[in-house]
Coordinates of N, CA and C in Angstrom, one line a residue:
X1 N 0.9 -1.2 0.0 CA 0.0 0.0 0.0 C 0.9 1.2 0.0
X2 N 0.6 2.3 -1.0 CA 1.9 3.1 -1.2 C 1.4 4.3 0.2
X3 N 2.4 4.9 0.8 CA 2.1 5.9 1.8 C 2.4 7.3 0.7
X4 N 2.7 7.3 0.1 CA 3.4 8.7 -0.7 C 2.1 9.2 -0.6
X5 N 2.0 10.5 -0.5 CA 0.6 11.3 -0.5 C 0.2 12.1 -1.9
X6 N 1.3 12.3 -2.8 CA 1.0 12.5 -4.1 C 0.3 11.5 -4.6
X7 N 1.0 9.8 -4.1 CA 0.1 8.7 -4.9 C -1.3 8.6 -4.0
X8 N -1.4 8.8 -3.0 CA -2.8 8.5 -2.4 C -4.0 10.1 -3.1
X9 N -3.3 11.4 -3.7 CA -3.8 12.3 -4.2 C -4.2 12.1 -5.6
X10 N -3.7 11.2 -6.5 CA -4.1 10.8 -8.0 C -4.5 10.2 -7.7
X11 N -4.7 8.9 -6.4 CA -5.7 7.8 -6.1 C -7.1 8.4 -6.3
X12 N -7.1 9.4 -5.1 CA -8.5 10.0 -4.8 C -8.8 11.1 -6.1
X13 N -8.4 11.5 -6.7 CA -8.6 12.4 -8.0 C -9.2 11.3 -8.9
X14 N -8.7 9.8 -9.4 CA -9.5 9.3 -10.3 C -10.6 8.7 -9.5
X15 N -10.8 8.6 -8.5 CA -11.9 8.2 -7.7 C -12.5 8.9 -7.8
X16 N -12.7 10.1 -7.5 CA -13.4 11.3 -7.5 C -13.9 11.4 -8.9
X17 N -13.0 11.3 -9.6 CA -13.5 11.7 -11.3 C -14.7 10.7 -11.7
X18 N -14.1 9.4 -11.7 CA -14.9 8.6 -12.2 C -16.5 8.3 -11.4
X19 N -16.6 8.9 -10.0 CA -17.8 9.2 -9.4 C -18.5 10.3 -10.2
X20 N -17.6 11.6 -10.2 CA -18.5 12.8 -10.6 C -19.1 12.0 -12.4
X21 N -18.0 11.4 -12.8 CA -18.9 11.2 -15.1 C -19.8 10.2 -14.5
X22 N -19.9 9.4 -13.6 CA -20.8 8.3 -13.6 C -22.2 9.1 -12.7
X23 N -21.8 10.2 -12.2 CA -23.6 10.9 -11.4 C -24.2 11.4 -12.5
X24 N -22.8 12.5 -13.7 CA -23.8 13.0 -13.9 C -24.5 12.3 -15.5
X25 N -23.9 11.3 -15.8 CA -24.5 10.3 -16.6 C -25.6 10.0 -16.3
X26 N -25.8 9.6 -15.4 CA -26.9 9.0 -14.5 C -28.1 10.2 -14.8
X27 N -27.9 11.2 -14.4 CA -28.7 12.3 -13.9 C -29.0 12.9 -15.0
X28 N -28.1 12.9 -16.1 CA -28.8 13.4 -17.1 C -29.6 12.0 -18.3
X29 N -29.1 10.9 -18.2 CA -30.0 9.8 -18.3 C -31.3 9.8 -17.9
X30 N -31.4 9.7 -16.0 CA -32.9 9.9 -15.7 C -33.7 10.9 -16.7
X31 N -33.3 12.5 -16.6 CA -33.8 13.7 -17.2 C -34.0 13.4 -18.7
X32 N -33.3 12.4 -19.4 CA -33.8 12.7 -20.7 C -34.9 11.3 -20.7
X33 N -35.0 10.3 -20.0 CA -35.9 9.5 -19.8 C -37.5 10.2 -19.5
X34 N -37.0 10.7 -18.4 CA -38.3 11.4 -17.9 C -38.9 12.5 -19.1
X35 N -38.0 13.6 -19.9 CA -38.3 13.9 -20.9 C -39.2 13.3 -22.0
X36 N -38.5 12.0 -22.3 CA -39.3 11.6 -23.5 C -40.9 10.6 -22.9
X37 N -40.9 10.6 -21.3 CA -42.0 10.2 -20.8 C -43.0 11.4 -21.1
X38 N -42.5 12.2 -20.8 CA -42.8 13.4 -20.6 C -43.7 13.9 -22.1
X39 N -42.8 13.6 -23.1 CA -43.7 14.0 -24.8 C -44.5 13.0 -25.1
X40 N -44.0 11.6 -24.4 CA -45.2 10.9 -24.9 C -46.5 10.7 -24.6
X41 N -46.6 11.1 -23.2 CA -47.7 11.3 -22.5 C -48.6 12.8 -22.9
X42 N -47.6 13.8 -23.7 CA -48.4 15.0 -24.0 C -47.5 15.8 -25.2
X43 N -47.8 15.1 -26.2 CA -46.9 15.5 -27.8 C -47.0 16.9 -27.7
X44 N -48.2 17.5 -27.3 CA -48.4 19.0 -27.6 C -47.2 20.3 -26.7
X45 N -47.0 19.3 -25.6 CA -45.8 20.4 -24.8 C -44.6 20.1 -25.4
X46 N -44.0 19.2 -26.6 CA -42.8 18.3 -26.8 C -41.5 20.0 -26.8
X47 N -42.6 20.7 -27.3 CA -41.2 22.1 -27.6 C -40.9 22.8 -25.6
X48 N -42.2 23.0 -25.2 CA -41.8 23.2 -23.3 C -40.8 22.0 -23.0
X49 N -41.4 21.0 -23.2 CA -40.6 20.0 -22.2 C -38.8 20.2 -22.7
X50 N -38.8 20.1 -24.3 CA -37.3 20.1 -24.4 C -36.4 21.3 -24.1
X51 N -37.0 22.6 -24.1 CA -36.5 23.6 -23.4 C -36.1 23.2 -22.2
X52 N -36.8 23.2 -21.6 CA -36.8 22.7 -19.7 C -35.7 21.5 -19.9
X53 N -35.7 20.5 -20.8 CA -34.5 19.2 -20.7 C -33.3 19.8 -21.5
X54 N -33.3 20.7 -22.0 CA -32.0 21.1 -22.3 C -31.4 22.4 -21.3
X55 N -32.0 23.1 -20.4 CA -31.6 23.7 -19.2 C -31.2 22.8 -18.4
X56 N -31.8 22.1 -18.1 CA -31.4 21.4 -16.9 C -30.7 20.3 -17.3
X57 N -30.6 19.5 -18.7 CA -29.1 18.9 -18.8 C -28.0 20.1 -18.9
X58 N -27.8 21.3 -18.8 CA -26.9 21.9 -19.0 C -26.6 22.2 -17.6
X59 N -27.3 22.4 -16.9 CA -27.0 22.8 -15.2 C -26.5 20.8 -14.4
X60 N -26.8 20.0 -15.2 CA -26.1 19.2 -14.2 C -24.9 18.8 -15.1
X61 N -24.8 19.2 -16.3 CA -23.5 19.3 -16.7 C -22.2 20.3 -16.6
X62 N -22.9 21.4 -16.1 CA -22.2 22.3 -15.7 C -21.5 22.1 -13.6
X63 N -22.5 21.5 -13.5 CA -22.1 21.0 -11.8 C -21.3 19.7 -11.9
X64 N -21.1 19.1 -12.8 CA -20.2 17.7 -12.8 C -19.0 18.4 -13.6
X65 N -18.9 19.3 -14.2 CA -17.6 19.6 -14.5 C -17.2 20.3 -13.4
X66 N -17.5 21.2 -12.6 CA -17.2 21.9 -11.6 C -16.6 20.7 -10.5
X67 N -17.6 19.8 -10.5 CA -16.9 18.5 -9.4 C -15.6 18.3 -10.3
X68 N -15.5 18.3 -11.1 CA -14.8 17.1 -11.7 C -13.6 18.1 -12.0
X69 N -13.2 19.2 -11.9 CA -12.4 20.1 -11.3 C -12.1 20.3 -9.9
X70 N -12.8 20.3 -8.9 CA -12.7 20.2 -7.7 C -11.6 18.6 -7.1
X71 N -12.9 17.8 -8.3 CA -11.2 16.5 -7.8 C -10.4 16.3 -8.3
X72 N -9.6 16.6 -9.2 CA -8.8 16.7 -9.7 C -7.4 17.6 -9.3
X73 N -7.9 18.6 -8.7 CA -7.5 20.1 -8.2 C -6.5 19.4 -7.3
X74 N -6.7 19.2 -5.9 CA -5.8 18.9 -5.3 C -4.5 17.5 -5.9
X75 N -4.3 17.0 -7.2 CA -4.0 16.1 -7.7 C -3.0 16.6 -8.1
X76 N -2.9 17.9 -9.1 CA -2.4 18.6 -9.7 C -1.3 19.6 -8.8
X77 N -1.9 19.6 -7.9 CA -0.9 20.6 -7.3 C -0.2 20.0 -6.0

């Protein structure tokens, strides 16, 4: 088990990484799921609903990059 704290710092950086692509996969998976539940249950909102699914995949993509900088950060330096 290595004690060096740089190697236990790139440990926890791809740990961290690979948590943050795998949430926000997920989260924007559910949201485009729920989306297309969403038009098929009511064709006539299909232009609301995709507005609203393209804001809000852009805000959980914009918070998984921000994580995904955050772990990385201490890695680098």
């Amino acid at each position: 088990m290595p004690t060096d704290p740089k190697a236990l710092a790139y440990f926890a950086a791809g740990i961290g990484a690979g948590l943050t692509i795998i949430g926000g996969g997920f989260g924007i998976g559910r949201l485009a799921a729920a989306a297309m539940d969403g038009i098929a249950r009511q064709p006539n909102a299909a232009g609301d609903i995709r507005g609203a699914t393209i804001v809000a995949a852009a805000l959980i993509a914009g918070a998984a990059f921000s994580s995904l900088i955050v772990t990385v950060l201490p890695a680098i330096k």
